[in-house]
Amino acid sequence: MRLQGFTLQAGPAAPQPQPAEVANTDADPPSVPTASSSLSSSPPLPMTAPAAAAAASSALNRTAVTNAALALRDLRDAFIATMKAPSLPPWFLGPMEVSLGAPGKRTKGAGGSGGAASTGRGAVFRTTQAVAPGELLAVSLPLAICYCRRGTTPENEDLAEAMLSAGSGFGSSNSRSSASGSGAIGMVMAPSASATSTVGPAASERRAASHSTADVTSPALTVTSAFNGLTDLQQSLLGCLWRGSDPQDQHHQQQQQDVGGAESEGAPAGFRAGVLSPEVKAVAGGGGGGGGGGGGARLAPIRKAFLEMVAKSAADVSAPRSAPLTHPPELYRLVNLNCLGEDFQDLALCELRGERSRGHIAVWPEAAFTAHSCAPNATAYAVGDRLLIRAAAEIPKDGEVSLNWLGALLTAPLEVRRRELQQQYGFTCGCVRCTAEARYMGTQLAALLESTYAACKELSPRLDAAITKGDLGAVAATRARLLRMQAEVEAAIRTADPKVNSKTRRWLQACVYDLYDMISLCADEMAAEAAQPLGNTPLVPAGSVETESLAQCARIVEGVTPGSDGHVYLAAELTMRSLQRFGTQHEEYRQARAALLRAYGTRYGNVGTEVMELLVAARLAAEAREEEEEDGVEVEA
């Protein structure tokens, strides 16, 4: 994001997203009827005066409870967004519970709109009430976490090696204890200082891919983490995580165990709950419900109370800990299937907390119990060692909560996404986006999307080289080729059979997002650098501000991954450019600002305009400082 010499001006306030039901706080709120539940096809019965007065009083009380719950929600969102203290609330779970869904079967609500989808991940969270975009769903503590400098991500094996090295002094020379207030589960946090690098929209939501190396520290990359082991309850929770469904692995074909130790024929393949002690068996949800799976005992869901007990055991610094009881090969598999990682942390929140953004990888249990969707209905990001999960779309009651388990490949064609998910996780995605795009498999449109995707991958390094050299002629030629490719894609989408609706259009455009991103990049370079025309090629006058292609990118990202880092980045950049180009009274600026409010409301909750302005300013300050530091490093080199 470019540092602009102005601040955002207050425009017409966009309506803040409101939850369909009362937001869930740490204590379960009283049940409040929704508007739809009060409607009835039969006429209302007549009420006596005392009954009417009692009903009115009850309605006022319910309204007061609702307003209080919403006020607490807003206060909590603003508190989290602006917190400068070293720690967040230790653990939180909103209106969700773990339920079971076999991979490959069609289940409700994983795609962001309540449609059918294949979760591919066994036991997953479902909502216990309808939730709105921005609602906090979870604050999760990691079973283990590793850090490295920003711009890179620790490898999966780094995390597994750290867990296997419990008690061996791994990382102790470069770490500090979490007992000082971080509240991390079974680990010691590394110092916050780290190297930095520039981050842009394409850097958001990267998944840590599996690699063959197991070096925890290498000359090129230093990974900091010190793992102190798992408590007994954490051991049980580790055993509850998804293990995949490899038909060649005989171990994963054994009879699955429920959380009480009984056999379960109804459990999905690859899911095996941990063995709990008798005193926590009832709290965890064990025992198995009868009737499921052809007469066998069906695995009961993991209860919120058990997850809370695990978090409390982690906060107890006197609790005995040990290395994972899982065999090393199985632990590596668990980490590969259940870890999340990114090469940065939220810049605005790091700036407000006085921390530096770092690359990281961790196993967060609450994230591991989310489904995958190529159009996820939730977004997640790390703050310190916590992972915050918020709803990114309206999720109906009993809807699956889904995250992006593909990282940057979320903006790839259908076959590329499915191939990656099959190779990494062993399932074929059937989310609403994949289902919609599958209608065009084997058509000219699908072939064009794949060829365009491949061509953009080939053109990207050439464009980067031209920009580095300041070769505006090459940039202009590349832009002309990209615009021709864009015209072909848009024409194919318009004439596709069956007809493409607006939502599917955004998803199809996202399959070649690199095309739109590079067009925007070319326009930026030509607007900022071009001073004279080259031959017959018209160039954008120097100093002008480009918004059209950037707006296209912002709309595509909002349609696929709302609330992501890339979404808020593009929304803020577009708003500032629209302000500079059009002023506060122009409709383009008003629409851009409304989109900015949606983006920040989805990522950070119902924080309000003032906190949103604070977050935008904090991100700008962090980016400006890092650009200065990067320039200083280049000068020294």
XYZ file of C-alpha atoms in Angstrom:
637
model
C 0.000 0.000 0.000
C 1.429 3.335 -0.985
C 1.824 5.970 1.716
C -0.470 8.859 0.789
C -0.176 12.400 2.103
C -3.777 12.600 3.246
C -6.263 10.915 5.540
C -9.560 9.306 4.730
C -12.487 11.693 4.790
C -15.768 10.745 6.377
C -18.307 9.852 3.737
C -21.820 8.460 4.025
C -21.688 5.755 6.657
C -22.365 2.295 5.289
C -24.615 0.113 7.415
C -22.596 -2.030 9.781
C -23.190 -5.782 9.488
C -25.517 -6.963 12.220
C -25.805 -10.554 13.426
C -28.944 -12.473 12.649
C -29.066 -13.504 16.280
C -27.436 -12.319 19.481
C -23.652 -12.605 19.307
C -22.226 -15.280 21.550
C -20.034 -14.067 24.393
C -18.049 -16.136 26.881
C -21.317 -16.903 28.640
C -24.100 -18.236 26.489
C -26.619 -15.379 26.008
C -30.340 -15.841 26.522
C -32.259 -16.985 23.498
C -33.796 -14.050 21.621
C -36.450 -14.655 18.946
C -35.594 -13.410 15.472
C -37.951 -11.292 13.420
C -38.867 -14.220 11.202
C -39.749 -16.404 14.171
C -42.434 -13.940 15.306
C -44.365 -14.237 12.048
C -47.219 -16.690 11.822
C -49.813 -17.601 9.260
C -52.539 -17.691 11.938
C -54.016 -14.507 13.461
C -52.781 -13.527 16.934
C -54.924 -14.442 19.905
C -56.516 -11.539 21.819
C -54.644 -10.540 24.995
C -55.976 -9.153 28.260
C -54.577 -5.852 29.538
C -52.375 -7.481 32.227
C -51.091 -10.007 29.697
C -50.345 -7.267 27.196
C -48.448 -5.280 29.823
C -46.461 -8.352 30.818
C -45.655 -9.074 27.181
C -44.532 -5.497 26.614
C -42.323 -5.633 29.703
C -40.855 -8.934 28.536
C -40.144 -7.469 25.098
C -38.372 -4.491 26.666
C -36.269 -6.826 28.801
C -35.336 -8.896 25.764
C -34.429 -5.730 23.878
C -32.222 -4.615 26.767
C -30.503 -8.005 26.848
C -29.980 -7.885 23.077
C -28.561 -4.359 23.174
C -26.255 -5.280 26.048
C -24.972 -8.344 24.197
C -24.358 -6.302 21.048
C -22.584 -3.599 23.060
C -20.337 -6.202 24.665
C -19.599 -7.654 21.229
C -18.654 -4.245 19.837
C -16.493 -3.486 22.861
C -14.712 -6.828 22.558
C -14.024 -6.314 18.844
C -12.597 -2.829 19.426
C -10.586 -4.114 22.398
C -8.968 -6.859 20.344
C -8.300 -4.585 17.352
C -6.581 -1.832 19.350
C -4.956 -3.849 22.126
C -1.367 -2.929 22.932
C -1.011 -5.355 25.838
C 1.269 -8.392 25.378
C -1.536 -10.936 25.534
C -5.036 -11.500 24.198
C -7.951 -13.250 25.903
C -6.494 -16.712 26.538
C -9.186 -18.692 24.739
C -12.640 -18.199 23.271
C -15.146 -20.293 21.382
C -18.237 -18.696 19.895
C -21.463 -20.288 18.659
C -19.887 -23.454 17.252
C -19.642 -27.127 18.108
C -17.685 -29.998 16.579
C -19.720 -32.433 14.530
C -18.843 -35.298 12.256
C -19.020 -35.383 8.486
C -17.412 -38.097 6.414
C -15.027 -36.886 3.702
C -16.568 -36.922 0.264
C -20.144 -36.712 1.512
C -22.266 -33.655 0.806
C -22.989 -31.635 3.911
C -24.599 -28.320 4.679
C -23.105 -24.877 4.628
C -19.370 -25.154 3.881
C -19.363 -22.796 0.951
C -20.362 -19.577 2.628
C -24.019 -19.580 1.677
C -25.359 -22.720 3.245
C -24.986 -24.839 0.111
C -23.920 -28.465 -0.033
C -20.219 -29.200 0.004
C -17.588 -31.847 0.693
C -15.591 -30.883 3.765
C -12.833 -33.405 3.202
C -11.676 -33.025 6.815
C -13.792 -35.348 8.961
C -14.917 -33.691 12.196
C -15.635 -29.997 11.662
C -17.215 -27.031 13.421
C -20.856 -26.197 12.794
C -22.621 -23.099 14.003
C -25.218 -23.388 16.766
C -26.938 -20.207 15.613
C -26.902 -17.975 12.553
C -23.883 -15.662 12.485
C -23.095 -12.522 10.531
C -19.865 -11.426 8.811
C -17.276 -10.221 11.310
C -18.571 -12.197 14.282
C -15.780 -13.659 16.397
C -15.929 -17.446 16.252
C -12.777 -18.465 18.089
C -9.556 -17.340 19.736
C -7.352 -20.402 19.534
C -4.108 -21.244 21.319
C -1.558 -23.405 19.512
C -0.411 -26.832 20.546
C 2.943 -25.676 19.179
C 4.208 -22.780 17.062
C 7.371 -21.744 15.222
C 8.436 -18.292 13.996
C 10.850 -16.968 11.417
C 11.551 -13.674 9.692
C 8.752 -12.047 7.745
C 8.505 -12.997 4.083
C 9.204 -16.666 4.761
C 7.320 -19.486 6.468
C 8.765 -22.221 8.695
C 8.420 -25.656 7.207
C 6.046 -28.269 8.545
C 9.007 -30.358 9.630
C 10.342 -27.462 11.719
C 7.206 -27.640 13.822
C 7.200 -31.435 14.097
C 10.895 -31.470 15.044
C 10.269 -28.867 17.737
C 7.494 -31.006 19.203
C 9.646 -34.135 19.154
C 12.514 -32.257 20.832
C 10.602 -31.517 24.054
C 12.946 -31.492 27.002
C 16.090 -31.508 24.871
C 16.731 -27.761 25.213
C 15.829 -27.000 21.618
C 15.765 -23.260 21.019
C 16.341 -22.394 24.681
C 19.179 -20.002 23.903
C 16.944 -17.804 21.786
C 13.566 -17.809 23.505
C 11.654 -16.653 26.523
C 9.097 -18.398 28.681
C 5.400 -18.146 27.885
C 4.677 -18.145 31.602
C 5.277 -14.397 31.578
C 1.833 -13.837 30.122
C 1.623 -15.035 26.531
C -0.558 -17.960 27.535
C 0.834 -20.134 24.757
C 0.075 -23.813 24.887
C 3.066 -26.058 25.489
C 5.670 -23.739 24.036
C 8.029 -20.867 24.706
C 7.609 -17.806 22.517
C 10.539 -16.483 20.581
C 11.602 -12.815 20.801
C 9.450 -10.521 18.709
C 12.297 -8.903 16.766
C 12.703 -10.245 13.260
C 13.754 -9.210 9.790
C 11.146 -7.688 7.522
C 10.117 -7.658 3.890
C 7.454 -6.050 1.768
C 4.013 -7.641 1.750
C 1.247 -7.195 -0.808
C -2.134 -8.728 -1.603
C -0.627 -11.874 -3.100
C 1.165 -12.610 0.156
C -2.002 -13.174 2.162
C -3.238 -16.541 3.407
C -0.307 -18.682 2.369
C -0.399 -22.309 3.413
C 2.748 -23.964 4.715
C 3.487 -26.677 2.168
C 5.097 -29.992 2.990
C 8.816 -30.290 2.292
C 11.375 -33.023 2.736
C 13.904 -31.183 4.879
C 13.744 -31.480 8.664
C 16.388 -28.912 9.614
C 15.122 -26.670 12.384
C 17.849 -24.072 11.800
C 19.593 -23.491 8.480
C 22.058 -20.832 7.274
C 19.358 -19.282 5.082
C 16.517 -19.295 7.614
C 16.510 -19.245 11.397
C 13.404 -20.707 13.015
C 12.784 -19.785 16.637
C 10.723 -21.952 18.950
C 11.166 -23.877 22.157
C 8.611 -26.558 22.898
C 8.037 -27.632 26.500
C 5.738 -30.558 25.818
C 2.014 -31.250 26.044
C -0.218 -31.636 29.068
C -2.307 -34.800 29.379
C -5.370 -32.998 28.058
C -3.395 -31.615 25.165
C -2.230 -35.130 24.357
C -5.876 -36.175 24.157
C -6.753 -33.217 21.958
C -3.819 -33.974 19.653
C -5.291 -37.430 19.213
C -8.595 -35.877 18.109
C -7.098 -34.133 15.073
C -7.719 -35.297 11.543
C -5.358 -38.013 10.280
C -6.375 -38.113 6.650
C -7.605 -41.128 4.738
C -4.719 -42.918 3.031
C -6.006 -46.270 1.702
C -2.433 -47.614 1.584
C -1.869 -47.023 5.290
C -3.162 -49.992 7.261
C -2.960 -48.038 10.491
C -5.648 -45.649 9.263
C -7.949 -48.525 8.382
C -8.169 -49.781 11.963
C -11.461 -49.534 13.793
C -11.802 -45.890 14.879
C -11.974 -45.069 18.575
C -14.384 -42.592 20.120
C -13.425 -40.207 22.888
C -14.594 -42.717 25.471
C -12.577 -45.578 24.009
C -15.496 -47.502 22.479
C -15.461 -48.731 18.899
C -17.238 -46.513 16.417
C -18.327 -47.737 13.005
C -19.934 -44.381 12.233
C -16.787 -42.237 12.541
C -15.427 -40.793 9.300
C -12.300 -42.293 7.796
C -9.137 -40.707 9.119
C -10.676 -39.386 12.337
C -9.575 -40.868 15.624
C -10.331 -39.230 18.936
C -7.855 -39.180 21.777
C -8.215 -41.459 24.759
C -9.487 -39.468 27.723
C -9.321 -40.241 31.393
C -12.622 -41.282 33.026
C -12.922 -38.016 34.966
C -13.055 -35.913 31.789
C -14.803 -38.455 29.559
C -18.279 -37.013 30.168
C -17.110 -33.439 29.680
C -15.341 -34.306 26.436
C -18.464 -35.781 24.921
C -17.463 -39.442 24.860
C -19.561 -42.510 25.275
C -20.955 -42.598 21.782
C -24.530 -42.050 20.752
C -26.429 -45.074 19.611
C -27.933 -45.711 16.233
C -25.383 -44.192 13.842
C -23.306 -46.113 11.345
C -25.410 -49.167 10.789
C -26.065 -49.969 14.412
C -22.573 -49.188 15.721
C -21.877 -46.511 18.292
C -21.512 -43.151 16.580
C -18.735 -40.833 17.701
C -20.104 -38.031 19.851
C -18.987 -34.472 19.120
C -16.151 -32.901 21.068
C -17.739 -30.506 23.497
C -16.862 -26.898 24.160
C -16.245 -27.705 27.821
C -13.459 -30.117 26.878
C -11.736 -27.582 24.634
C -11.924 -25.063 27.465
C -10.402 -27.587 29.879
C -7.513 -28.087 27.465
C -6.896 -24.336 27.325
C -6.937 -24.083 31.128
C -4.454 -26.929 31.454
C -2.141 -25.104 29.064
C -2.270 -21.965 31.212
C -1.246 -23.980 34.274
C 2.551 -23.630 34.264
C 2.828 -26.286 37.005
C 1.026 -28.949 34.956
C 3.296 -31.860 33.960
C 4.179 -31.971 30.282
C 5.739 -34.530 27.997
C 6.693 -35.036 24.388
C 3.866 -36.108 22.072
C 2.938 -39.726 22.684
C 2.265 -40.121 18.968
C 4.891 -42.017 16.966
C 7.121 -39.658 14.914
C 5.803 -40.687 11.461
C 2.229 -40.177 12.622
C 3.124 -36.853 14.264
C 4.609 -35.626 10.989
C 1.392 -36.635 9.273
C -0.720 -34.877 11.893
C 1.292 -31.676 11.526
C 1.161 -31.793 7.717
C -2.611 -32.201 7.711
C -3.524 -29.780 10.491
C -0.984 -26.930 10.534
C -1.548 -23.437 9.222
C 1.184 -20.971 8.352
C 1.740 -17.583 6.750
C 4.806 -15.540 5.901
C 3.549 -12.507 7.850
C 1.216 -11.404 10.636
C -1.425 -8.692 10.471
C 0.542 -5.462 9.992
C -1.996 -3.135 11.613
C -2.423 -5.223 14.758
C 1.332 -5.777 15.073
C 1.887 -2.020 14.815
C -0.667 -1.294 17.532
C 0.789 -4.005 19.773
C 4.359 -2.789 19.302
C 5.426 -6.052 17.638
C 7.074 -6.967 14.359
C 5.298 -9.094 11.821
C 6.797 -12.589 11.512
C 6.372 -15.703 9.452
C 4.873 -18.508 11.483
C 3.440 -22.004 11.444
C 1.367 -23.680 14.152
C -1.201 -26.319 14.984
C -4.269 -24.478 16.249
C -6.922 -27.051 17.283
C -9.911 -24.834 16.552
C -8.593 -24.190 13.040
C -7.971 -27.893 12.524
C -11.667 -28.502 13.163
C -12.742 -26.289 10.259
C -13.709 -27.489 6.815
C -12.015 -26.370 3.629
C -13.805 -24.318 1.004
C -12.526 -22.567 -2.098
C -14.984 -19.806 -1.164
C -14.499 -19.873 2.627
C -17.097 -18.420 4.964
C -14.545 -17.600 7.683
C -11.178 -15.882 7.866
C -8.309 -16.499 10.279
C -5.132 -14.617 11.197
C -2.536 -14.796 13.950
C -2.098 -12.132 16.624
C 0.883 -13.066 18.741
C 0.513 -16.801 19.227
C -3.312 -16.684 19.098
C -5.344 -17.414 15.996
C -8.484 -15.324 15.582
C -11.274 -16.866 13.492
C -14.125 -14.639 12.323
C -17.113 -15.268 10.101
C -16.494 -13.844 6.624
C -20.023 -14.416 5.348
C -23.470 -15.083 6.695
C -23.517 -18.635 8.044
C -26.876 -20.239 8.832
C -27.514 -22.283 11.919
C -25.903 -25.730 11.588
C -23.697 -24.441 8.765
C -20.132 -25.696 8.451
C -17.376 -23.214 9.240
C -14.782 -23.258 6.463
C -11.335 -21.748 5.984
C -8.915 -21.533 3.086
C -6.552 -24.533 3.276
C -5.065 -23.799 -0.161
C -3.309 -20.496 0.460
C -2.407 -18.604 -2.711
C -3.757 -21.419 -4.893
C -7.255 -20.305 -3.956
C -6.948 -18.071 -7.044
C -6.214 -20.939 -9.422
C -8.440 -22.878 -11.847
C -10.609 -25.736 -10.604
C -8.346 -28.563 -11.737
C -5.273 -26.955 -10.173
C -7.047 -26.529 -6.838
C -8.462 -30.029 -6.806
C -5.135 -31.558 -7.763
C -3.383 -29.753 -4.904
C -6.011 -30.752 -2.354
C -5.872 -34.356 -3.516
C -2.086 -34.473 -3.290
C -1.792 -32.668 0.052
C -4.915 -33.817 1.875
C -6.326 -36.760 -0.065
C -9.808 -35.493 -0.931
C -11.602 -33.901 -3.863
C -13.221 -30.608 -2.962
C -16.955 -30.319 -3.504
C -17.559 -26.827 -2.090
C -20.118 -24.531 -3.683
C -17.480 -22.794 -5.766
C -16.003 -26.044 -7.097
C -19.485 -27.377 -7.771
C -20.393 -24.259 -9.749
C -17.153 -24.263 -11.749
C -17.415 -28.014 -12.418
C -20.426 -27.288 -14.648
C -17.966 -25.907 -17.213
C -15.433 -28.755 -17.116
C -14.495 -29.889 -20.598
C -15.709 -26.659 -22.190
C -13.788 -24.008 -24.079
C -14.112 -21.729 -21.039
C -12.348 -24.199 -18.728
C -9.538 -24.725 -21.241
C -9.125 -20.969 -21.683
C -8.915 -20.391 -17.926
C -6.187 -23.012 -17.549
C -4.152 -21.726 -20.496
C -4.503 -18.129 -19.277
C -3.419 -19.160 -15.779
C -0.311 -20.855 -17.196
C 0.478 -17.891 -19.465
C 0.288 -15.475 -16.519
C 2.719 -17.611 -14.537
C 5.121 -17.350 -17.467
C 4.640 -13.594 -17.921
C 4.917 -12.634 -14.247
C 8.737 -12.848 -13.898
C 9.196 -11.015 -17.192
C 6.970 -8.184 -16.001
C 8.839 -7.989 -12.699
C 12.142 -7.758 -14.578
C 10.806 -4.999 -16.851
C 9.573 -2.979 -13.869
C 12.899 -3.399 -12.077
C 14.750 -2.117 -15.132
C 12.319 0.745 -15.662
C 11.556 -0.513 -19.165
C 8.192 1.159 -19.801
C 8.126 -0.089 -23.377
C 8.170 -3.702 -22.164
C 5.568 -2.887 -19.513
C 3.274 -1.343 -22.122
C 3.698 -4.319 -24.461
C 2.940 -6.736 -21.626
C -0.135 -4.724 -20.667
C -1.432 -4.824 -24.237
C -1.079 -8.617 -24.299
C -2.762 -8.947 -20.904
C -5.699 -6.805 -22.024
C -6.209 -9.062 -25.056
C -6.198 -12.094 -22.758
C -8.689 -10.391 -20.463
C -11.031 -9.649 -23.387
C -10.965 -13.324 -24.383
C -11.725 -14.477 -20.835
C -14.587 -12.027 -20.355
C -16.105 -12.959 -23.729
C -15.906 -16.666 -22.876
C -17.624 -16.060 -19.523
C -20.404 -14.017 -21.149
C -21.150 -16.694 -23.765
C -20.715 -19.732 -21.507
C -23.427 -22.376 -21.388
C -25.018 -22.672 -18.865
C -25.239 -18.949 -18.279
C -22.898 -17.576 -15.606
C -24.473 -15.654 -12.710
C -22.727 -12.792 -10.925
C -21.316 -14.871 -8.055
C -19.947 -17.573 -10.335
C -18.490 -14.863 -12.580
C -16.362 -13.620 -9.679
C -15.243 -17.163 -8.934
C -14.269 -17.773 -12.559
C -12.388 -14.475 -12.676
C -10.582 -15.531 -9.503
C -9.262 -18.581 -11.375
C -7.075 -16.145 -13.342
C -6.658 -13.460 -10.689
C -3.005 -13.061 -11.693
C -4.241 -11.661 -15.022
C -6.215 -8.846 -13.378
C -3.480 -8.237 -10.806
C -0.791 -7.803 -13.453
C -3.004 -5.467 -15.489
C -3.387 -3.315 -12.387
C 0.350 -3.440 -11.751
C 1.086 -2.327 -15.312
C -1.373 0.554 -14.981
C 0.279 1.640 -11.724
C 3.750 1.646 -13.255
C 2.677 3.531 -16.332
C 0.739 6.116 -14.325
C 3.653 6.707 -11.965
C 6.575 6.589 -14.379
C 5.424 7.456 -17.882
C 6.417 10.939 -18.926
C 6.472 10.630 -22.711
C 4.625 8.386 -25.183
C 6.502 5.551 -26.849
C 5.792 5.456 -30.581
C 2.076 4.980 -31.197
C 1.389 3.441 -27.801
C -0.646 5.851 -25.665
C 0.471 5.988 -22.071
C -1.349 7.208 -18.990
C -0.217 10.764 -18.145
C 2.336 10.931 -15.369
C 0.984 11.612 -11.907
C -2.566 10.420 -12.615
C -4.219 7.868 -10.310
C -5.495 4.573 -11.697
C -8.553 2.996 -10.051
C -10.446 0.886 -12.615
C -8.225 -2.205 -12.679
C -7.588 -1.966 -8.950
C -11.348 -1.897 -8.327
C -11.705 -5.039 -10.433
C -9.096 -6.816 -8.310
C -10.821 -5.713 -5.107
C -14.191 -7.034 -6.268
C -12.724 -10.404 -7.237
C -10.950 -10.875 -3.906
C -14.052 -9.846 -1.958
C -16.052 -12.426 -3.896
C -13.661 -15.269 -3.063
C -11.980 -14.553 0.269
C -13.677 -11.692 2.139
C -11.918 -10.478 5.262
C -8.526 -11.739 4.115
C -5.392 -9.603 4.314
C -5.524 -9.130 0.555
C -9.116 -7.925 0.789
C -8.451 -5.184 3.364
C -5.262 -4.169 1.556
C -7.020 -3.655 -1.757
C -10.069 -1.994 -0.183
C -7.938 0.580 1.654
C -5.754 1.293 -1.373
C -8.790 1.747 -3.605
C -10.434 4.107 -1.118
C -7.366 6.320 -0.869
C -6.903 6.442 -4.629
C -10.590 7.236 -5.160
C -10.331 10.057 -2.636
C -7.293 11.461 -4.390
C -8.803 11.154 -7.850
C -12.471 12.024 -7.293
C -12.872 13.730 -3.920
C -15.363 12.997 -1.161
C -18.531 13.869 -3.073
C -18.022 11.490 -5.996
C -19.961 8.236 -6.180
C -16.783 6.258 -6.906
C -15.319 7.336 -3.568
C -18.549 6.603 -1.705
C -18.682 3.087 -3.103
C -15.018 2.506 -2.329
C -15.466 3.688 1.261
C -18.533 1.474 1.728
C -16.484 -1.481 0.480
C -13.711 -0.524 2.908
C -16.152 -0.594 5.825
C -17.329 -4.050 4.740
C -13.775 -5.357 4.467
C -12.621 -4.070 7.851
C -15.898 -5.050 9.510
C -15.449 -8.601 8.259
C -11.810 -8.912 9.345
C -11.856 -7.030 12.634
C -15.498 -7.140 13.713
C -17.919 -4.311 14.383
C -15.168 -1.875 15.370
C -16.719 1.309 13.989
C -15.321 4.048 11.759
C -12.829 5.510 14.243
C -11.127 2.179 14.936
C -11.125 1.401 11.214
C -9.300 4.680 10.566
C -6.833 3.759 13.299
C -6.191 0.356 11.728
C -5.644 1.856 8.268
C -3.219 4.424 9.677
C -1.354 1.744 11.649
C -0.887 -0.370 8.536
C 0.332 2.611 6.521
C 2.842 3.473 9.251
C 4.141 -0.107 9.403
C 4.520 -0.319 5.627
C 6.267 3.058 5.424
C 8.766 2.092 8.123
C 9.501 -1.257 6.520
C 10.004 0.353 3.111
C 12.511 2.747 4.672
C 14.332 -0.122 6.353
C 14.349 -2.115 3.136
C 15.727 0.848 1.203
C 18.433 1.254 3.840
C 19.444 -2.380 3.485
C 19.645 -2.005 -0.307
C 21.835 1.109 0.031
C 24.219 -0.711 2.388
C 24.385 -3.658 0.005
